[in-house]
Coordinates of C-alpha atoms in Angstrom, one line a residue:
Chain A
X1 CA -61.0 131.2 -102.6
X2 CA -60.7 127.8 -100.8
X3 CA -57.9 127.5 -98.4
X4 CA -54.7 126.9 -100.1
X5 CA -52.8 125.1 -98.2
X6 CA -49.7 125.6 -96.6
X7 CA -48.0 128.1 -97.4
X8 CA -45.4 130.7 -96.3
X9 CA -46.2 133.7 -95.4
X10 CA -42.7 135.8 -95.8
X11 CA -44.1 138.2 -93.1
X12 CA -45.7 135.7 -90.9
X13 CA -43.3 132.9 -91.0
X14 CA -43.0 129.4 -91.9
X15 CA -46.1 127.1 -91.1
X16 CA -48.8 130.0 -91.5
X17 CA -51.2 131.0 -94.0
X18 CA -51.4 134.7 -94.6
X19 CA -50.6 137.5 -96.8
X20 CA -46.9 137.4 -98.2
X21 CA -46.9 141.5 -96.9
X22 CA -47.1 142.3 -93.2
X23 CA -49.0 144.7 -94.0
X24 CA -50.8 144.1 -97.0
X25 CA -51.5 146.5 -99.6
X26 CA -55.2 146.6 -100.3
X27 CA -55.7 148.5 -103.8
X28 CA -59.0 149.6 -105.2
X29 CA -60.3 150.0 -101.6
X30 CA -63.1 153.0 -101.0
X31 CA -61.9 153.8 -97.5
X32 CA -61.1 152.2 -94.5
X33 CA -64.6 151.5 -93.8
X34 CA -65.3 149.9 -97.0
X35 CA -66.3 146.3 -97.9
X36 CA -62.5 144.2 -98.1
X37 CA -62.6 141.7 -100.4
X38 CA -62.9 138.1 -99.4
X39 CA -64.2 139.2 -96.2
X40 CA -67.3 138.8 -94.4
X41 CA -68.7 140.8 -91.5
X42 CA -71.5 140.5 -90.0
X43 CA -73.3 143.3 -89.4
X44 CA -75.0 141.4 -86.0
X45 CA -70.9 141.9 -84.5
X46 CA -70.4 138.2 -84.5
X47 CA -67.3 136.9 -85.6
X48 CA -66.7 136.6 -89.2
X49 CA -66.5 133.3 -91.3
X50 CA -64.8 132.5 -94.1
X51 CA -63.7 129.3 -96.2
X52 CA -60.0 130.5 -96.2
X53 CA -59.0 131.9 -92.7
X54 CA -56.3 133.7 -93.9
X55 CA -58.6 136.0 -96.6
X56 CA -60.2 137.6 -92.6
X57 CA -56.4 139.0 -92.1
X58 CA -56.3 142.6 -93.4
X59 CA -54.4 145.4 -93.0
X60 CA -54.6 146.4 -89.2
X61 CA -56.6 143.8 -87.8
X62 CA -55.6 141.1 -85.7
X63 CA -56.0 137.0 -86.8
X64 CA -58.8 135.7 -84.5
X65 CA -56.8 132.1 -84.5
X66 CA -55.6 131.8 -80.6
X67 CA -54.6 128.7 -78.4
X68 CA -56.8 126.0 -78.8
X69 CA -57.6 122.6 -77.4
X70 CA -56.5 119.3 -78.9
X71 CA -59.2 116.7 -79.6
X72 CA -57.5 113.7 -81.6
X73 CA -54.7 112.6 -79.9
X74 CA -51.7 110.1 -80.2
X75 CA -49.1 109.3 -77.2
X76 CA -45.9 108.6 -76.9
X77 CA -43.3 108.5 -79.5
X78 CA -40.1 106.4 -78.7
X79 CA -36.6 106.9 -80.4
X80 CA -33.0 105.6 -80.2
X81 CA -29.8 105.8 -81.9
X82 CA -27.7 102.8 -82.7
X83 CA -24.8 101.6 -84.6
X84 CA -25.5 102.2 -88.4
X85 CA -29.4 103.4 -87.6
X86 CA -31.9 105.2 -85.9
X87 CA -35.2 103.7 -85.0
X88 CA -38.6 104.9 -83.8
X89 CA -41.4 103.1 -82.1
X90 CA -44.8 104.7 -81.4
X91 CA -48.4 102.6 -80.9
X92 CA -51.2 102.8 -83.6
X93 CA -53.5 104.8 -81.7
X94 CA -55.8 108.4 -82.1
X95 CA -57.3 109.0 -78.8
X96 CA -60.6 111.5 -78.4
X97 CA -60.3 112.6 -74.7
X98 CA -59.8 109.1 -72.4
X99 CA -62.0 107.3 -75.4
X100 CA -59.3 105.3 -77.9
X101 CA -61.1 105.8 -80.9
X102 CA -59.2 104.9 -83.8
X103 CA -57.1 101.9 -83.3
X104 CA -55.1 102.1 -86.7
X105 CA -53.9 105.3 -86.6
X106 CA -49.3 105.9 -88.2
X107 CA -47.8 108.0 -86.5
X108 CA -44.5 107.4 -87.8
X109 CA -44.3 108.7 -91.5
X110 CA -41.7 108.7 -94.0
X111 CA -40.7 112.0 -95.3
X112 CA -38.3 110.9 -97.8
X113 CA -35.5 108.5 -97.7
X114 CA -33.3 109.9 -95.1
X115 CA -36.0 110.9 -92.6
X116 CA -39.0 109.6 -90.8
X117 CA -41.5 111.8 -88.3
X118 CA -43.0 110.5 -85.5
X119 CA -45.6 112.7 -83.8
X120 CA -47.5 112.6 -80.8
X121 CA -50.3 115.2 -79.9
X122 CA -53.5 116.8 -82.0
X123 CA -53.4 114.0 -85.3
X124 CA -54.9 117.1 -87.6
X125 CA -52.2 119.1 -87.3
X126 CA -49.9 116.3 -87.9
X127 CA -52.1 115.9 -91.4
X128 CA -50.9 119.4 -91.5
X129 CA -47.5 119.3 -91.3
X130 CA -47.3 116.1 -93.3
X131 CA -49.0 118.4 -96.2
X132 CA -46.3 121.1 -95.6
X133 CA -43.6 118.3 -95.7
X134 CA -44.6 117.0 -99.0
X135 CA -45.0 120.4 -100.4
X136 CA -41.0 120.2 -99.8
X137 CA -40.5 117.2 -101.4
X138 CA -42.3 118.2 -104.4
X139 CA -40.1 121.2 -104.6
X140 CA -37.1 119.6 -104.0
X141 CA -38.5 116.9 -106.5
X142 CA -39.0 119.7 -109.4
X143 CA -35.8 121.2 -108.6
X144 CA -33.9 117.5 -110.0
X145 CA -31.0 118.5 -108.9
X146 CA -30.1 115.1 -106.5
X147 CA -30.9 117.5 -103.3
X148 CA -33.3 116.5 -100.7
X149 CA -33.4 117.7 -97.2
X150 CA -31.5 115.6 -94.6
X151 CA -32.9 114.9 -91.5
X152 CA -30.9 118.0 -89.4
X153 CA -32.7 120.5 -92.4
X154 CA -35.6 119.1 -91.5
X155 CA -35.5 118.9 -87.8
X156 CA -34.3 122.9 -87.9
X157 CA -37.2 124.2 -90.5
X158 CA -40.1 122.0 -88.1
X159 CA -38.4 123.8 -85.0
X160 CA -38.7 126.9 -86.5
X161 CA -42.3 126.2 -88.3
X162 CA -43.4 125.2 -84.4
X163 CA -41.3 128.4 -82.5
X164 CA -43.1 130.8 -85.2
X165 CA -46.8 129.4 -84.9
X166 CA -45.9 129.4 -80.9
X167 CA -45.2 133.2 -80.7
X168 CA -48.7 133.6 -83.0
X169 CA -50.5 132.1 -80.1
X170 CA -51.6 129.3 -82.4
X171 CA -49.9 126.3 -82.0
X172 CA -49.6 123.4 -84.0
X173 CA -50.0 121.1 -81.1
X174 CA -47.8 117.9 -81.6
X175 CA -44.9 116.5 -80.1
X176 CA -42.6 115.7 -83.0
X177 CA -39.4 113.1 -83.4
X178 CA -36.9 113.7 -86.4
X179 CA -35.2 110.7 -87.3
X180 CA -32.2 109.8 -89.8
X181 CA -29.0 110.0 -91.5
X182 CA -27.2 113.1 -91.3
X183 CA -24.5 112.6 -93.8
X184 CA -24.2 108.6 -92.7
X185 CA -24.7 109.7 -89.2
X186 CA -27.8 108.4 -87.3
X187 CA -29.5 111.9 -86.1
X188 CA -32.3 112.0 -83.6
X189 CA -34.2 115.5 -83.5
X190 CA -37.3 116.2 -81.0
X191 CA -39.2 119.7 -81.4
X192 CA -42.6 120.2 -79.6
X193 CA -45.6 122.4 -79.7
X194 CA -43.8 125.5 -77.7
X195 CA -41.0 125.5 -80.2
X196 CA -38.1 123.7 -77.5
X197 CA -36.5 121.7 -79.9
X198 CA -32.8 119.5 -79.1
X199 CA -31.5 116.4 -80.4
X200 CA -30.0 113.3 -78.2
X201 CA -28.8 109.7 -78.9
X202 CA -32.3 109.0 -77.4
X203 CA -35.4 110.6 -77.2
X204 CA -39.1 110.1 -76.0
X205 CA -42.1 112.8 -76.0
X206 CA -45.4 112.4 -74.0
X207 CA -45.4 109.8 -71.6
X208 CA -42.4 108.0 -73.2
X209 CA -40.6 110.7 -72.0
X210 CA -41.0 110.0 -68.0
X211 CA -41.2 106.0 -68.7
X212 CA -39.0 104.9 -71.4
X213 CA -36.6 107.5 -70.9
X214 CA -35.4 105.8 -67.6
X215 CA -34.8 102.8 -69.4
X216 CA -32.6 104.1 -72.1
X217 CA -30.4 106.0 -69.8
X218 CA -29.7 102.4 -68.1
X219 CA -29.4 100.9 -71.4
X220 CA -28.4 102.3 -74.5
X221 CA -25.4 102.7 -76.1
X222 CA -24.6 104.8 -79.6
X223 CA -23.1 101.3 -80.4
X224 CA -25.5 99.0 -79.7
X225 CA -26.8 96.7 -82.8
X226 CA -30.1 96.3 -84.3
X227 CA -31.1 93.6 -82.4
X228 CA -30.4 94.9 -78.9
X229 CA -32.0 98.7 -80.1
X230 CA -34.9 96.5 -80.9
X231 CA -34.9 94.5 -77.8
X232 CA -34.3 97.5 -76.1
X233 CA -37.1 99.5 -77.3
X234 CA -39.6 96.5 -77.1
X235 CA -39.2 96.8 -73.4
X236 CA -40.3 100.6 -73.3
X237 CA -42.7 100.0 -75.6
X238 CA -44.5 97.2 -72.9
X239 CA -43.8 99.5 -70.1
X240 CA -45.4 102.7 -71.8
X241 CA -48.6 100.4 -72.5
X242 CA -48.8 99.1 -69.1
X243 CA -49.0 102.7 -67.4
X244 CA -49.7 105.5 -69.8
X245 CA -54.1 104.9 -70.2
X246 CA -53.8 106.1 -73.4
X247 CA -52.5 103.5 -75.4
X248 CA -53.2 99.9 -77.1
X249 CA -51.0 96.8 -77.6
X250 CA -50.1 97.4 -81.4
X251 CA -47.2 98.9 -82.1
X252 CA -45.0 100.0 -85.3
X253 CA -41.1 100.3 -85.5
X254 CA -39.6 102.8 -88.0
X255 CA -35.9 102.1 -88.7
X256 CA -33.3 104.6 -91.0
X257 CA -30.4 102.4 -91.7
X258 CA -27.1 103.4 -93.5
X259 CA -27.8 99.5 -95.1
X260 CA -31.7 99.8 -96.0
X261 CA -32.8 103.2 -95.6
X262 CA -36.5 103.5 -94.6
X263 CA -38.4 101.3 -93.3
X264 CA -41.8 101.1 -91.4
X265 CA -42.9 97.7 -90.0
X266 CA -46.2 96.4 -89.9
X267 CA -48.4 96.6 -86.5
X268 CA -47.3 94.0 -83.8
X269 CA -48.2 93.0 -80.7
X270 CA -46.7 93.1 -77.2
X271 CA -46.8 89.9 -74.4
X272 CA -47.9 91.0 -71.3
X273 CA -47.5 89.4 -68.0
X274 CA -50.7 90.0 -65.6
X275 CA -50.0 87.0 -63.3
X276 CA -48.2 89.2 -60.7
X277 CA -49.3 87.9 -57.5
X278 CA -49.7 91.9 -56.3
X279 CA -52.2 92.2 -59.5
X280 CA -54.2 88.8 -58.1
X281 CA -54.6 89.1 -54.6
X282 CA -54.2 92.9 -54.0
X283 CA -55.5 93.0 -50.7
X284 CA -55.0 90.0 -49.7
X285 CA -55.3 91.3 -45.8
X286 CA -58.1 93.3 -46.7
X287 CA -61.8 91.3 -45.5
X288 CA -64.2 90.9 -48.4
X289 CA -62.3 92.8 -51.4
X290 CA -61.1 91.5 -54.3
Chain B
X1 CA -68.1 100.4 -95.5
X2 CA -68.4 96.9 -96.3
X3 CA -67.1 96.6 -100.1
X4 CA -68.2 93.3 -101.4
X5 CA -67.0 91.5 -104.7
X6 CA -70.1 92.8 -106.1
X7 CA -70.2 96.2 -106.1
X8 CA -73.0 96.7 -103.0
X9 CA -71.7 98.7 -99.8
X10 CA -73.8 99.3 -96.6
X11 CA -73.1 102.6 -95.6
X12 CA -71.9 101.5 -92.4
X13 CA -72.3 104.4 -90.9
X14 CA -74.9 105.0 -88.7
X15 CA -74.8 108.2 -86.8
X16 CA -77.4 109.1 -84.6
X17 CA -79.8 112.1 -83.9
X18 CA -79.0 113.4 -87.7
X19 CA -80.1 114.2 -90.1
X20 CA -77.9 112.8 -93.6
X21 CA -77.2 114.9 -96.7
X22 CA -76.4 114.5 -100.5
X23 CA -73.4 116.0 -101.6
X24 CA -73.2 114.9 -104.5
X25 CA -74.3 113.6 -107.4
X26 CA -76.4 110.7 -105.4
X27 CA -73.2 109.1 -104.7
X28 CA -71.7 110.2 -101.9
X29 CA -73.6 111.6 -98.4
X30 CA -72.2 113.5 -95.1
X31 CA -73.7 112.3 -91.8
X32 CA -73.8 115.7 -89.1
X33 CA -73.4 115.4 -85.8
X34 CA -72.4 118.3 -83.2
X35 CA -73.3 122.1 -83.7
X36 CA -76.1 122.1 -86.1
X37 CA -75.1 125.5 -87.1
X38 CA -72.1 124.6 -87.7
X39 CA -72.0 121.4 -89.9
X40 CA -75.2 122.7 -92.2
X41 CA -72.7 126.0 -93.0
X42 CA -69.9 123.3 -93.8
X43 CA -72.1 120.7 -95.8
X44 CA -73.9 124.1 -97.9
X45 CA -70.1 125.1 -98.9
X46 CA -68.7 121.4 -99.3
X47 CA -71.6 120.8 -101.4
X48 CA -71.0 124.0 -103.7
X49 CA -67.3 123.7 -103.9
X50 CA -67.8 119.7 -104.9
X51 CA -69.9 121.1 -107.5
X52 CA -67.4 123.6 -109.0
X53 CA -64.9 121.0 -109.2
X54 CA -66.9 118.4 -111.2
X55 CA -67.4 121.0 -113.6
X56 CA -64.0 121.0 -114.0
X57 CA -63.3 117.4 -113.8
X58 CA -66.3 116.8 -115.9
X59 CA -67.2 114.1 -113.9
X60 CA -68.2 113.7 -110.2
X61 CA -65.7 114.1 -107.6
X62 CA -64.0 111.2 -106.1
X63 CA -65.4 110.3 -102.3
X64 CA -61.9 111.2 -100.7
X65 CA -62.2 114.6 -102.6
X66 CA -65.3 115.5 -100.8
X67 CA -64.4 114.2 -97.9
X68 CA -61.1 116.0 -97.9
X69 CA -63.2 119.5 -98.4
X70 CA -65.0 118.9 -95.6
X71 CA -61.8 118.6 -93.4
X72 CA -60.4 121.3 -95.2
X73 CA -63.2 123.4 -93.5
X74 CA -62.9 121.9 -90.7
X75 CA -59.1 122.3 -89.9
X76 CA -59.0 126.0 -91.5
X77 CA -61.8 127.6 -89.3
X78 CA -60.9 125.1 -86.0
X79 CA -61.6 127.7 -83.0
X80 CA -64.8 127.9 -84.4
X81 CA -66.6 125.1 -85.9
X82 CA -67.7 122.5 -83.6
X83 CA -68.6 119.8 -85.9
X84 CA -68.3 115.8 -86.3
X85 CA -69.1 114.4 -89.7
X86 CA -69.0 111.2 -91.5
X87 CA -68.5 111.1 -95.2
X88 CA -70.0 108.3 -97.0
X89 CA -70.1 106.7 -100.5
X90 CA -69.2 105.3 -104.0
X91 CA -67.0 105.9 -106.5
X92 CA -65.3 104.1 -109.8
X93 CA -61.9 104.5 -107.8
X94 CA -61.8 103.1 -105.0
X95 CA -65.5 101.3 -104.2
X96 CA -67.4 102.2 -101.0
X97 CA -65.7 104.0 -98.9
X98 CA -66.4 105.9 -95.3
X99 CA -64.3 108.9 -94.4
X100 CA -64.3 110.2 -90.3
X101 CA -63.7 114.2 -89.7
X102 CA -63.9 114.5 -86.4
X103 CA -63.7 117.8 -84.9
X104 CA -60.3 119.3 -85.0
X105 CA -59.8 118.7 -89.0
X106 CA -58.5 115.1 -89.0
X107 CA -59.5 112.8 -92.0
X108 CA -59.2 109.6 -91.3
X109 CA -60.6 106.5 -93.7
X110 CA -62.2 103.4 -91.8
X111 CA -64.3 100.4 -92.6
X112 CA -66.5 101.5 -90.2
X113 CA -67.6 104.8 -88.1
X114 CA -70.1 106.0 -85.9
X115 CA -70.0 109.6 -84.2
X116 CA -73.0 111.8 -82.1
X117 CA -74.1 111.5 -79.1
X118 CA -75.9 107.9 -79.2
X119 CA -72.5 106.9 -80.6
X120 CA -71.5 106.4 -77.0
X121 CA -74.1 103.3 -76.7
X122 CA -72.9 101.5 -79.6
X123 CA -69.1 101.5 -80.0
X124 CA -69.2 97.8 -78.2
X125 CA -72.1 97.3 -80.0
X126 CA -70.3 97.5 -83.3
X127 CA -66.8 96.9 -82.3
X128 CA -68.3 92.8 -81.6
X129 CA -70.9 92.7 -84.4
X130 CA -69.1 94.5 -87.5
X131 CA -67.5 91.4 -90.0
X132 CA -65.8 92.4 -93.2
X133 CA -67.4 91.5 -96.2
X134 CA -71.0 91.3 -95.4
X135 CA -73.6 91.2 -97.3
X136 CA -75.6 94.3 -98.3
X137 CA -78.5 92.8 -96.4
X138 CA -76.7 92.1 -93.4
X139 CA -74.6 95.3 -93.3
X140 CA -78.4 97.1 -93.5
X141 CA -79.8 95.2 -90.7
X142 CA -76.4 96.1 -88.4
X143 CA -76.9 100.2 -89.2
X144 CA -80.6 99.6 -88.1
X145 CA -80.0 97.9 -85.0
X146 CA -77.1 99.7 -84.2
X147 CA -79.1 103.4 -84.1
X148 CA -81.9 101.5 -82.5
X149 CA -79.7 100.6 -79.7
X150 CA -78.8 104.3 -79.5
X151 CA -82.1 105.5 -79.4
X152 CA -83.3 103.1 -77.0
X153 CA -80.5 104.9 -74.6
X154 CA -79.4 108.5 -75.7
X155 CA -82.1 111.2 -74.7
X156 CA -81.0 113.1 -77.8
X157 CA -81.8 110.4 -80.2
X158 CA -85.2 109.0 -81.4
X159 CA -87.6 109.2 -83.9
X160 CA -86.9 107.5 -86.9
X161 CA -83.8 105.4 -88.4
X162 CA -83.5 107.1 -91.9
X163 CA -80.5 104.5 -93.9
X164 CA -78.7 105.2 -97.2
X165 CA -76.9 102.3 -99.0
X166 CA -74.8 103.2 -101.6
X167 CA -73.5 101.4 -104.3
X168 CA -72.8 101.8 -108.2
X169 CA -76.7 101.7 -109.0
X170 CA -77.2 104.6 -106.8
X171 CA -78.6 105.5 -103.6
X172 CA -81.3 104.0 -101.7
X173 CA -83.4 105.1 -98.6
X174 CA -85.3 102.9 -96.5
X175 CA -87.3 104.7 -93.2
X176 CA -87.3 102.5 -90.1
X177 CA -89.9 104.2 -88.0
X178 CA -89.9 104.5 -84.0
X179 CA -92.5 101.9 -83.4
X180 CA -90.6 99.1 -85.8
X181 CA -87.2 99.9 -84.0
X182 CA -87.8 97.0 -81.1
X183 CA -88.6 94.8 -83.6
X184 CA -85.1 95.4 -85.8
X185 CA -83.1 94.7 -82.5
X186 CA -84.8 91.8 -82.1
X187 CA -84.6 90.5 -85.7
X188 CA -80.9 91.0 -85.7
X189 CA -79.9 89.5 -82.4
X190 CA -81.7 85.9 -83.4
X191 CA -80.9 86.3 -87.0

């Protein structure tokens, strides 16, 4: 009776919890007036309740899920291709409207040991799909046959998971990175909460997207070696702390190498210059402000 | 939660302008904050389906268990629950542990948490005063002063400063009424 967890709905799609019939078959049922089980309605008109959301969905009436509002929310995620890898950079923070509440938050997670996800947006949801993700594994895991899903399997069943809960008006509102080897190839993947989903030599979501973005255009190159990709994304990270509000000076690097596979770094630190002569006398020519 | 080498933990958890709750078996409590409505409907079914399962288990369910039920709710049935809890407690596993469900349906594990309205006042408060391995006494004068704070500034906090701590002996409640509440901010800002 409790919620069961992800799982797919043949009718609905991937991503949704539901009845595997579009229309399913209710046996044993009085009429249509009659009591459905699992249901609850109360007879004051309010809306009903139940444990499992998916037990209110019955034959002919329509899910009472519909666009919300995000309340825990990461920022940016920053990714880049290089020669022999792919890497991924995001900060350690879950914000709650302007206030960064928790400080020590990954948002870059290792799927298995081709691909890593970096997500930006509502942190539940992310829970979510991290759930859905491992319920993949797992199958792929009982199956033992040597298959897991590459990064590009990935990257198409998330794109398709977010396109489907899109068109439900219930989104699963994260901005995602895909990141790995496709057959020795580094692959870089980015699918948001409307579904749009394409994949680059480099890629940013959130801010990342307007301020790092910029920055890899001037610099990158599908040949560059680890330590300029790290240099490289170093810089965006500093810039995307300095100007998006939303974000704190502790950062985490995910890399996917042909060499060492997976590997998430411990949280760092940025330097940051404040002695700009702009930032200490701003109005210099202004009387009596600082 | 402060886990010490002995087996105490504060609840380091204060949340203000609720009430707290037993889940289960003594050893593990949810903190309510939001929609009153809304968190008493989740704690009633956390509290039933956490005692299902330890009839199953034959053994009381782990802290993260219960903790992850009450996110469960709370990510299922998101367009309509507005709810904040903290889950709070002690197990074999892991030692004292607090457990953060904000609204939305994340779960998230910290050393320490604070949510509700007074919350607001505090955050600085804690985020300067909070060590790691403190002692049980220390970590219950912190919560006390911390929700005195609180209700010294939020209009929707007051009253009394009801504490839990937690550890492998069991539960124990101490009242701090309105009139002592002056005199715990004092205590712990010579101490």
């Amino acid at each position: 009776m409790f919620a069961k967890g992800p799982s797919h709905s043949t009718a609905l799609g991937p991503g949704c919890a539901g009845p595997p019939l579009a229309n399913p078959q209710n046996f044993g049922q009085a009429g249509p007036g009659a009591h459905e089980h699992g249901s609850h309605q109360p007879s004051c008109g309010a809306a009903p309740f139940a444990v499992d959301a998916s037990m209110l969905r019955s034959a002919g009436s329509q899910p009472h899920k519909h666009t919300q509002s995000p309340y825990v929310t990461g920022s940016s995620v920053l990714g880049i291709t290089y020669a022999g890898g792919v890497m991924l950079a995001s900060d350690t923070l879950a914000s709650y409207g302007s206030t960064k509440r928790y400080k020590s938050v990954q948002r870059l997670v290792k799927v298995n040991e081709t691909t890593v996800l970096g997500a930006g947006g509502e942190i539940s949801d992310l829970q979510y799909i991290l759930n859905m993700l491992d319920d993949l594994s797992t199958e792929d895991y009982c199956a033992d046959d040597g298959q897991s899903l590459s990064s590009q399997e990935l990257y198409s069943y998330l794109s398709r998971v977010m396109y489907n809960r899109r068109n439900k008006m219930d989104p699963l509102w994260n901005s995602l990175l895909i990141a790995g080897l496709e057959s020795g190839k580094p692959f870089l993947g980015s699918v948001n909460m409307i579904g749009v989903a394409f994949s680059d030599d480099h890629l940013a979501t959130g801010f990342g997207s307007h301020l790092a973005r910029p920055l890899f255009r001037k610099k990158h190159r599908p040949d560059m070696s680890e330590e300029e990709a790290t240099a490289l994304i170093r810089e965006a990270l500093e810039v995307c702390y300095y100007r998006d509000k939303q974000s704190i000076n502790k950062f985490q690097i995910a890399k996917v190498t042909t060499a060492g596979g997976v590997s998430i770094s411990d949280a760092f630190a940025l330097p940051t210059k404040w002695e700009y002569q702009a930032f200490v006398d701003p109005t210099r020519d202004a009387v009596g402000v600082w | 939660m402060t886990e010490l080498s002995g087996d105490w933990c504060g609840m380091q958890a204060p949340e203000t302008g609720t009430t707290i709750v037993a889940v289960s078996y003594d050893k593990v409590f949810l903190l309510r904050s939001g929609s009153a409505a809304d968190t008493q409907l989740v704690s009633d079914y956390v509290r039933y389906y956490a005692e299902q399962h330890a009839i199953g288990l034959e053994q009381p369910p782990s802290v993260k268990t219960i903790a992850n039920l009450v996110k469960q709710m709370n990510y299922q049935n998101k367009q309509m629950l507005l709810g904040a809890m903290i889950i709070a407690g002690w197990d074999r596993e892991a030692g004292g542990q607090v457990y953060g469900c904000p609204i939305g349906g994340t779960l998230l594990e910290e050393p320490w948490t604070t949510d509700g309205s007074g919350s607001t006042y505090i955050w600085g408060f804690l985020d300067h005063a909070f060590r790691d391995n403190m002692s049980r006494s220390e970590a219950e004068e912190l919560v006390i002063a911390s929700i005195s704070l609180a209700m010294a500034r939020d209009g929707s906090s007051g009253g009394v400063v009801r504490l839990i701590t937690i550890s492998k002996d069991g539960a124990e409640r101490r009242l701090v009424k309105g009139d002592e509440v002056l005199e715990a901010i004092f205590l712990f800002l010579v101490a």
